[in-house]
CSV table of C-alpha atoms and ligand atoms in Angstrom, one decimal:
chain,number,residue,atom,x,y,z
A,50,MET,CA,-8.6,20.3,29.5
A,51,ALA,CA,-11.1,19.7,27.2
A,52,VAL,CA,-10.8,16.5,25.5
A,53,MET,CA,-11.1,16.6,21.5
A,54,THR,CA,-13.8,14.6,20.4
A,55,MET,CA,-14.6,12.6,16.9
A,56,ALA,CA,-17.4,15.1,16.3
A,57,THR,CA,-14.9,18.0,16.0
A,58,THR,CA,-12.4,16.3,13.9
A,59,ILE,CA,-14.4,14.1,11.2
A,60,LYS,CA,-17.9,14.7,10.3
A,61,LYS,CA,-20.5,12.1,10.6
A,62,MET,CA,-20.9,11.9,7.0
A,63,GLU,CA,-17.5,11.3,6.2
A,64,THR,CA,-17.6,7.2,5.8
A,65,LEU,CA,-16.3,4.7,3.6
A,66,SER,CA,-18.1,2.5,1.5
A,67,VAL,CA,-16.5,-0.6,2.9
A,68,ARG,CA,-15.8,-2.0,6.4
A,69,SER,CA,-12.5,-3.3,5.7
A,70,LEU,CA,-9.7,-2.5,3.3
A,71,LEU,CA,-8.6,-6.1,1.6
A,72,ALA,CA,-8.1,-5.0,-2.0
A,73,ASP,CA,-7.6,-1.6,-3.8
A,74,SER,CA,-10.9,-2.3,-5.9
A,75,ASP,CA,-12.7,-2.2,-2.4
A,76,LEU,CA,-12.4,1.5,-2.6
A,77,THR,CA,-14.6,3.8,-4.6
A,78,LEU,CA,-13.3,7.0,-6.2
A,79,ASP,CA,-15.3,9.1,-3.4
A,80,ASP,CA,-13.5,6.7,-0.8
A,81,LEU,CA,-9.9,7.7,-2.1
A,82,LYS,CA,-11.0,11.3,-2.4
A,83,LEU,CA,-12.0,11.0,1.4
A,84,LEU,CA,-8.9,9.5,2.4
A,85,PHE,CA,-6.6,11.9,0.6
A,86,ASP,CA,-8.5,14.7,2.2
A,87,LEU,CA,-8.3,13.2,5.8
A,88,SER,CA,-4.7,12.5,5.0
A,89,GLU,CA,-3.9,16.2,4.6
A,90,ARG,CA,-6.0,17.3,7.6
A,91,VAL,CA,-4.2,14.6,9.7
A,92,LYS,CA,-1.0,15.7,8.5
A,93,ALA,CA,-1.4,19.3,9.1
A,94,THR,CA,-3.0,19.3,12.7
A,95,PRO,CA,-2.4,16.0,14.1
A,96,GLY,CA,-2.9,17.1,17.4
A,97,GLU,CA,-6.6,17.5,16.7
A,98,TYR,CA,-6.6,13.6,16.3
A,99,ALA,CA,-4.9,12.6,19.3
A,100,HIS,CA,-7.7,11.4,21.2
A,101,ALA,CA,-9.7,10.1,18.3
A,102,LEU,CA,-9.5,6.3,18.6
A,103,ARG,CA,-9.0,6.5,22.5
A,104,GLY,CA,-9.7,2.9,23.9
A,105,LYS,CA,-9.3,1.3,20.4
A,106,GLN,CA,-7.0,-1.7,20.0
A,107,LEU,CA,-5.6,-3.2,16.8
A,108,ALA,CA,-4.2,-6.5,16.3
A,109,MET,CA,-1.1,-6.5,13.9
A,110,ILE,CA,-0.4,-9.9,12.3
A,111,PHE,CA,2.8,-10.0,10.2
A,112,GLU,CA,4.0,-13.1,8.2
A,113,LYS,CA,6.9,-11.4,6.9
A,114,PRO,CA,9.2,-8.7,8.0
A,115,SER,CA,8.5,-4.8,7.8
A,116,LEU,CA,9.8,-1.7,8.9
A,117,ARG,CA,7.7,0.9,7.3
A,118,THR,CA,4.2,-1.0,7.9
A,119,ARG,CA,4.8,-1.7,11.5
A,120,THR,CA,6.1,1.2,12.4
A,121,THR,CA,3.4,3.5,10.8
A,122,PHE,CA,0.6,1.3,11.8
A,123,GLU,CA,2.0,1.3,15.5
A,124,VAL,CA,2.9,5.0,16.0
A,125,GLY,CA,-0.5,5.8,14.0
A,126,ILE,CA,-2.7,4.1,16.3
A,127,THR,CA,-0.7,5.3,19.4
A,128,SER,CA,-1.0,8.8,18.0
A,129,LEU,CA,-4.6,8.7,17.7
A,130,GLY,CA,-5.1,7.5,21.3
A,131,GLY,CA,-5.4,3.9,20.6
A,132,PHE,CA,-2.9,0.7,21.3
A,133,ALA,CA,-1.5,-1.8,19.1
A,134,VAL,CA,-0.6,-5.5,19.7
A,135,TYR,CA,2.2,-7.1,17.6
A,136,LEU,CA,1.6,-10.8,16.6
A,137,GLU,CA,4.5,-12.2,14.6
A,138,HIS,CA,3.5,-15.1,12.6
A,139,THR,CA,6.5,-15.8,10.7
A,140,LYS,CA,6.9,-19.3,12.4
A,141,PRO,CA,4.3,-21.0,12.3
A,142,ARG,CA,2.4,-19.2,9.6
A,143,LEU,CA,-1.2,-18.3,9.7
A,144,GLY,CA,-3.5,-21.3,9.9
A,145,GLU,CA,-0.7,-23.8,10.7
A,146,ARG,CA,-1.1,-23.4,14.7
A,147,GLU,CA,-4.9,-22.9,14.7
A,148,ALA,CA,-7.6,-22.3,11.9
A,149,ILE,CA,-7.7,-18.7,10.6
A,150,LYS,CA,-11.2,-18.7,11.3
A,151,ASP,CA,-10.7,-19.4,15.0
A,152,ILE,CA,-7.8,-16.5,15.0
A,153,ALA,CA,-10.7,-14.1,13.8
A,154,ARG,CA,-13.3,-15.3,16.2
A,155,ASN,CA,-10.8,-15.0,19.0
A,156,LEU,CA,-9.4,-11.5,18.1
A,157,GLU,CA,-12.9,-10.0,17.5
A,158,ARG,CA,-13.7,-10.7,21.3
A,159,TRP,CA,-10.7,-8.5,22.2
A,160,VAL,CA,-9.7,-5.8,19.5
A,161,HIS,CA,-11.4,-3.5,17.3
A,162,GLY,CA,-9.5,-4.1,14.1
A,163,ILE,CA,-6.9,-6.4,12.2
A,164,VAL,CA,-4.0,-5.3,10.4
A,165,ALA,CA,-2.6,-8.1,8.4
A,166,ARG,CA,0.3,-9.0,6.2
A,167,THR,CA,0.2,-12.4,4.8
A,168,PHE,CA,1.8,-14.5,2.0
A,169,VAL,CA,-1.5,-15.6,0.5
A,170,HIS,CA,-4.2,-13.2,-0.4
A,171,GLU,CA,-6.9,-15.6,0.9
A,172,SER,CA,-5.6,-15.4,4.3
A,173,VAL,CA,-6.7,-11.7,4.6
A,174,LEU,CA,-10.3,-12.5,2.8
A,175,GLU,CA,-10.7,-15.6,5.2
A,176,LEU,CA,-9.8,-13.2,8.3
A,177,SER,CA,-12.2,-10.9,7.2
A,178,ALA,CA,-15.0,-13.3,6.5
A,179,ASN,CA,-14.7,-14.7,10.2
A,180,ALA,CA,-14.5,-11.3,12.3
A,181,SER,CA,-17.0,-8.7,12.7
A,182,ILE,CA,-14.2,-6.2,12.9
A,183,PRO,CA,-12.4,-4.3,9.9
A,184,VAL,CA,-9.3,-6.1,8.4
A,185,ILE,CA,-6.8,-4.1,7.0
A,186,ASN,CA,-4.5,-5.7,4.3
A,187,ALA,CA,-0.8,-4.7,4.9
A,188,LEU,CA,0.7,-6.6,1.9
A,189,THR,CA,-0.4,-9.8,0.3
A,190,ASP,CA,1.0,-11.7,-2.5
A,191,LEU,CA,-1.5,-9.9,-4.7
A,192,TYR,CA,-2.0,-6.3,-3.2
A,193,HIS,CA,-0.5,-3.6,-1.3
A,194,PRO,CA,-3.3,-1.0,-0.8
A,195,CYS,CA,-2.1,0.9,1.8
A,196,GLN,CA,1.3,1.5,0.3
A,197,VAL,CA,-0.3,2.8,-2.7
A,198,LEU,CA,-2.8,4.7,-1.0
A,199,ALA,CA,0.2,6.7,0.5
A,200,ASP,CA,1.9,6.8,-3.2
A,201,PHE,CA,-0.9,8.3,-4.8
A,202,PHE,CA,-1.4,10.9,-1.7
A,203,THR,CA,2.3,11.9,-2.3
A,204,LEU,CA,1.5,12.2,-5.9
A,205,HIS,CA,-1.7,14.3,-5.2
A,206,GLU,CA,0.7,16.5,-3.0
A,207,LYS,CA,3.0,17.1,-5.7
A,208,PHE,CA,0.9,17.4,-8.7
A,209,GLY,CA,-2.6,18.1,-7.3
A,210,ASP,CA,-5.3,16.5,-9.4
A,211,LEU,CA,-4.3,12.9,-10.5
A,212,LYS,CA,-6.5,12.7,-13.5
A,213,GLY,CA,-4.4,12.7,-16.7
A,214,LEU,CA,-1.1,12.1,-14.5
A,215,LYS,CA,1.1,9.1,-15.8
A,216,LEU,CA,3.2,7.1,-13.9
A,217,ALA,CA,5.3,4.3,-15.2
A,218,PHE,CA,6.1,1.2,-13.2
A,219,VAL,CA,9.4,-0.7,-14.0
A,220,GLY,CA,10.4,-4.3,-12.6
A,221,ASP,CA,8.2,-7.0,-11.3
A,222,GLY,CA,4.6,-7.0,-12.1
A,223,ASN,CA,4.0,-7.7,-8.4
A,224,ASN,CA,1.6,-6.7,-5.5
A,225,VAL,CA,2.7,-3.1,-5.6
A,226,CYS,CA,2.3,-3.1,-9.4
A,227,HIS,CA,-1.1,-4.6,-9.1
A,228,SER,CA,-2.3,-2.0,-6.4
A,229,LEU,CA,-0.7,1.0,-8.7
A,230,MET,CA,-2.7,-0.1,-11.6
A,231,ILE,CA,-6.2,-0.4,-10.1
A,232,GLN,CA,-5.9,2.8,-7.9
A,233,GLY,CA,-4.5,4.4,-10.8
A,234,ALA,CA,-7.4,3.5,-13.1
A,235,LYS,CA,-10.0,4.4,-10.6
A,236,LEU,CA,-8.0,7.9,-10.1
A,237,GLY,CA,-7.9,8.4,-13.8
A,238,ALA,CA,-4.0,8.3,-13.7
A,239,SER,CA,-2.4,6.3,-16.6
A,240,VAL,CA,-0.4,3.5,-15.5
A,241,HIS,CA,2.4,2.3,-17.7
A,242,VAL,CA,4.0,-1.1,-16.5
A,243,ALA,CA,7.5,-2.4,-18.1
A,244,THR,CA,8.7,-5.9,-16.9
A,245,PRO,CA,10.6,-8.9,-18.6
A,246,PRO,CA,8.7,-11.3,-20.7
A,247,GLY,CA,7.1,-13.7,-18.4
A,248,TYR,CA,6.9,-11.3,-15.4
A,249,GLU,CA,3.8,-9.1,-16.3
A,250,PRO,CA,1.2,-8.4,-13.8
A,251,LYS,CA,-1.7,-11.3,-13.5
A,252,PRO,CA,-3.7,-11.0,-16.5
A,253,GLU,CA,-6.9,-10.9,-14.3
A,254,ILE,CA,-6.0,-7.9,-12.4
A,255,LEU,CA,-4.7,-6.2,-15.7
A,256,GLU,CA,-8.0,-6.9,-17.0
A,257,THR,CA,-9.9,-5.4,-14.0
A,258,ALA,CA,-7.6,-2.4,-14.0
A,259,ARG,CA,-8.3,-1.8,-17.9
A,260,ALA,CA,-12.2,-2.2,-17.3
A,261,LEU,CA,-12.0,0.6,-14.4
A,262,ALA,CA,-9.7,2.8,-16.8
A,263,ALA,CA,-12.2,2.7,-19.5
A,264,GLU,CA,-14.5,4.5,-17.1
A,265,THR,CA,-12.1,7.3,-16.3
A,266,GLY,CA,-10.1,7.6,-19.3
A,267,ALA,CA,-6.6,6.4,-17.8
A,268,SER,CA,-4.8,3.9,-20.0
A,269,ILE,CA,-3.0,0.9,-18.3
A,270,GLU,CA,-0.4,-0.6,-20.8
A,271,THR,CA,2.3,-3.3,-20.7
A,272,PHE,CA,5.6,-3.1,-22.3
A,273,HIS,CA,9.0,-4.9,-22.3
A,274,ASP,CA,10.9,-1.8,-23.0
A,275,PRO,CA,11.3,0.4,-20.3
A,276,ILE,CA,12.2,3.2,-22.2
A,277,GLN,CA,8.8,3.1,-24.2
A,278,ALA,CA,7.0,2.7,-20.6
A,279,VAL,CA,8.6,5.7,-18.9
A,280,ALA,CA,8.2,8.1,-22.0
A,281,GLY,CA,6.3,11.2,-20.9
A,282,ALA,CA,5.6,9.7,-17.5
A,283,ASN,CA,5.5,12.2,-14.4
A,284,ALA,CA,6.6,9.5,-12.0
A,285,VAL,CA,8.9,6.5,-12.6
A,286,TYR,CA,8.2,3.7,-10.1
A,287,THR,CA,10.2,0.6,-9.1
A,288,ASP,CA,10.4,-2.2,-6.5
A,289,VAL,CA,12.7,-5.1,-5.6
A,290,TRP,CA,13.3,-7.7,-8.1
A,291,THR,CA,12.9,-10.3,-5.8
A,292,SER,CA,9.6,-10.2,-3.5
A,293,MET,CA,9.6,-11.8,0.0
A,294,GLY,CA,9.2,-15.5,-0.3
A,295,GLN,CA,10.9,-15.7,-3.9
A,296,GLU,CA,14.4,-15.5,-2.5
A,297,PHE,CA,15.2,-18.9,-4.1
A,298,ALA,CA,14.7,-17.5,-7.6
A,299,ALA,CA,17.0,-14.6,-6.9
A,300,HIS,CA,20.2,-15.3,-8.7
A,301,LEU,CA,18.1,-15.9,-11.9
A,302,ARG,CA,15.9,-12.5,-11.3
A,303,ASN,CA,19.0,-10.6,-10.7
A,304,GLN,CA,20.0,-11.4,-14.4
A,305,VAL,CA,16.7,-11.2,-16.0
A,306,PHE,CA,15.8,-7.7,-14.5
A,307,ALA,CA,19.4,-6.2,-15.0
A,308,PRO,CA,17.9,-4.2,-18.1
A,309,TYR,CA,15.0,-2.7,-16.1
A,310,ARG,CA,17.2,-0.8,-13.5
A,311,VAL,CA,16.3,2.6,-13.1
A,312,THR,CA,19.3,4.9,-13.9
A,313,LYS,CA,19.6,8.5,-14.7
A,314,GLU,CA,19.6,7.8,-18.3
A,315,LEU,CA,16.1,6.1,-18.1
A,316,MET,CA,14.8,8.8,-15.7
A,317,ALA,CA,15.7,11.2,-18.8
A,318,ALA,CA,13.7,9.3,-20.9
A,319,ALA,CA,10.6,10.6,-18.6
A,320,ASP,CA,9.1,13.9,-18.4
A,321,SER,CA,11.5,16.2,-17.5
A,322,GLY,CA,10.0,16.9,-14.2
A,323,ALA,CA,9.6,13.2,-13.4
A,324,LEU,CA,9.7,12.0,-9.8
A,325,PHE,CA,11.5,8.8,-8.8
A,326,MET,CA,9.2,6.5,-6.5
A,327,HIS,CA,9.7,3.4,-4.4
A,328,CYS,CA,7.8,1.6,-1.7
A,329,LEU,CA,10.9,0.6,-0.3
A,330,PRO,CA,13.0,-1.2,0.9
A,331,ALA,CA,15.5,-0.5,-1.8
A,332,HIS,CA,17.8,-2.8,-3.0
A,333,ARG,CA,20.6,-0.1,-4.0
A,334,GLY,CA,22.4,-0.9,-7.2
A,335,GLN,CA,20.0,-3.5,-8.2
A,336,GLU,CA,16.6,-2.0,-9.3
A,337,VAL,CA,17.5,1.7,-8.9
A,338,THR,CA,21.2,3.2,-8.6
A,339,ASP,CA,22.1,5.2,-5.7
A,340,GLU,CA,22.2,8.6,-7.8
A,341,VAL,CA,18.6,8.2,-8.8
A,342,VAL,CA,17.6,7.2,-5.2
A,343,ASP,CA,19.6,10.2,-3.8
A,344,SER,CA,18.6,12.5,-6.4
A,345,PRO,CA,16.1,15.8,-6.0
A,346,GLN,CA,13.6,13.9,-8.3
A,347,SER,CA,13.4,10.9,-5.6
A,348,VAL,CA,10.4,11.1,-3.3
A,349,VAL,CA,10.8,7.6,-1.7
A,350,TYR,CA,10.8,9.4,2.0
A,351,ASP,CA,7.8,11.3,1.4
A,352,GLN,CA,6.0,8.4,0.3
A,353,ALA,CA,7.5,6.5,3.6
A,354,GLU,CA,6.3,9.3,5.8
A,355,ASN,CA,2.9,9.4,3.8
A,356,ARG,CA,2.3,5.9,5.0
A,357,LEU,CA,1.9,7.2,8.3
A,358,HIS,CA,-0.6,9.8,7.4
A,359,ALA,CA,-2.8,7.9,5.0
A,360,GLN,CA,-3.2,4.8,7.3
A,361,LYS,CA,-4.2,7.3,10.2
A,362,ALA,CA,-6.8,8.5,7.9
A,363,LEU,CA,-7.7,4.9,7.1
A,364,MET,CA,-7.8,3.7,10.7
A,365,LEU,CA,-10.0,6.9,11.7
A,366,LEU,CA,-12.5,6.2,9.1
A,367,LEU,CA,-12.7,2.1,9.7
A,368,LEU,CA,-12.3,2.0,13.4
A,369,ARG,CA,-14.5,4.8,14.9
A,370,ASP,CA,-17.4,2.7,14.9
A,371,ALA,CA,-15.8,-0.5,15.5
A,372,HIS,CA,-16.9,-2.5,18.5
A,373,VAL,CA,-15.7,-5.3,20.5
B,50,CP,N1,6.8,-0.6,1.8
B,50,CP,C1,6.8,-1.5,2.8
B,50,CP,O1,5.8,-2.1,2.9
B,50,CP,O2,7.8,-1.5,3.6
B,50,CP,P1,8.0,-2.6,5.0
B,50,CP,O3,7.9,-3.9,4.1
B,50,CP,O4,9.0,-2.2,5.6
B,50,CP,O5,6.5,-2.7,5.7
C-alpha cells in the first residue's frame, strides 16, 4: 500500500511565519488563514494526514491539569503518525528540579517539539529561547493561543468571514480573554469585554490589541456592564471565574462575579442568532447556567472538538521540518 507523503497533503509554500507558537501576537493574519484552511482539510479528510508526522516525537510538559489540551495534542500527534511523551510537572514545577534551559537542551536532543502548559508565561519563552525545536504554548497565565485558534476556527465554520463579527467576553480578563482580543483584532473581529472593576484584561495587552484593531477596523472595548458588552454580539463567551492557581480567592470571586453570569436573559440581550461559547471546563451554575450551556445556541463541544483539528494543523506546519 502506498504511504501518503507530506508532499501530497501540504504544499511546500504553506508555511507559518514562526517556528513556535508562544503568544497570539506571533501569528500573522496569513498564518491564521493558513491554519484555518488546513484545519478544515484535516477535519474533512483526516486519513490523508495519517502518516504526515511519522517518526516525530512531542514532549508535553504540564504544570496544571488538563482534559482537552492533553487529549487533543496526544490524540492529534498519534493520528498524524507521531508519538507524544507526557511529562507531568505539577510537583515540582518547571525550573525547580533543574533549570528550564537544561530541560530545553535535553529535550531538543530527543524530540521534535515541546508543548508546554505553565503558570508563568516566561517559562515557555525560556524553553523556546533555549531549544532549537518548536515550542507550543498550551496555556500560560497570559495567553491560551491554541484554545482561541480553535475558537475562531469554530466561528469561521459557523459564520464564514470573521471580519466585522462581534464577540462579547463576559467574566475575568484572563488568559483566554487576552488571546481572544489579540487574535480577534488580527482577524478584524471586534471583542467587547465585560469584567467587574479590578478584573480587566492587562492594560499592555489591551493596548496591543487596540493597535492591531486599528489596522483591521475591529473594536476592542472594555465595559463593566455585561448588557452593554453583549449588545449586538454574534457570540457570547465566558470562562471560569477562578483560574488555575487562584483557588485561594475563589470565595471572593464568586461574590464579585455573580452579576456576570451568562443567563438566558443575558443571551437575549445579544444578537438573536448569537452563539454561546466557553473554553471549558465550565462551572455550571456559576459563570453560566445549565440552560445556556445545554441550549441549541451553545457551541462549546464544537470548540472542544476543533481543538483537535486546529492543533493537528498547527503541528503539521510546525513539526514537519523539525529535526532532532
Ligand atoms: N480549555 C482547556 O484548555 O481545557 P483543559 O484545561 O481541559 O485542557
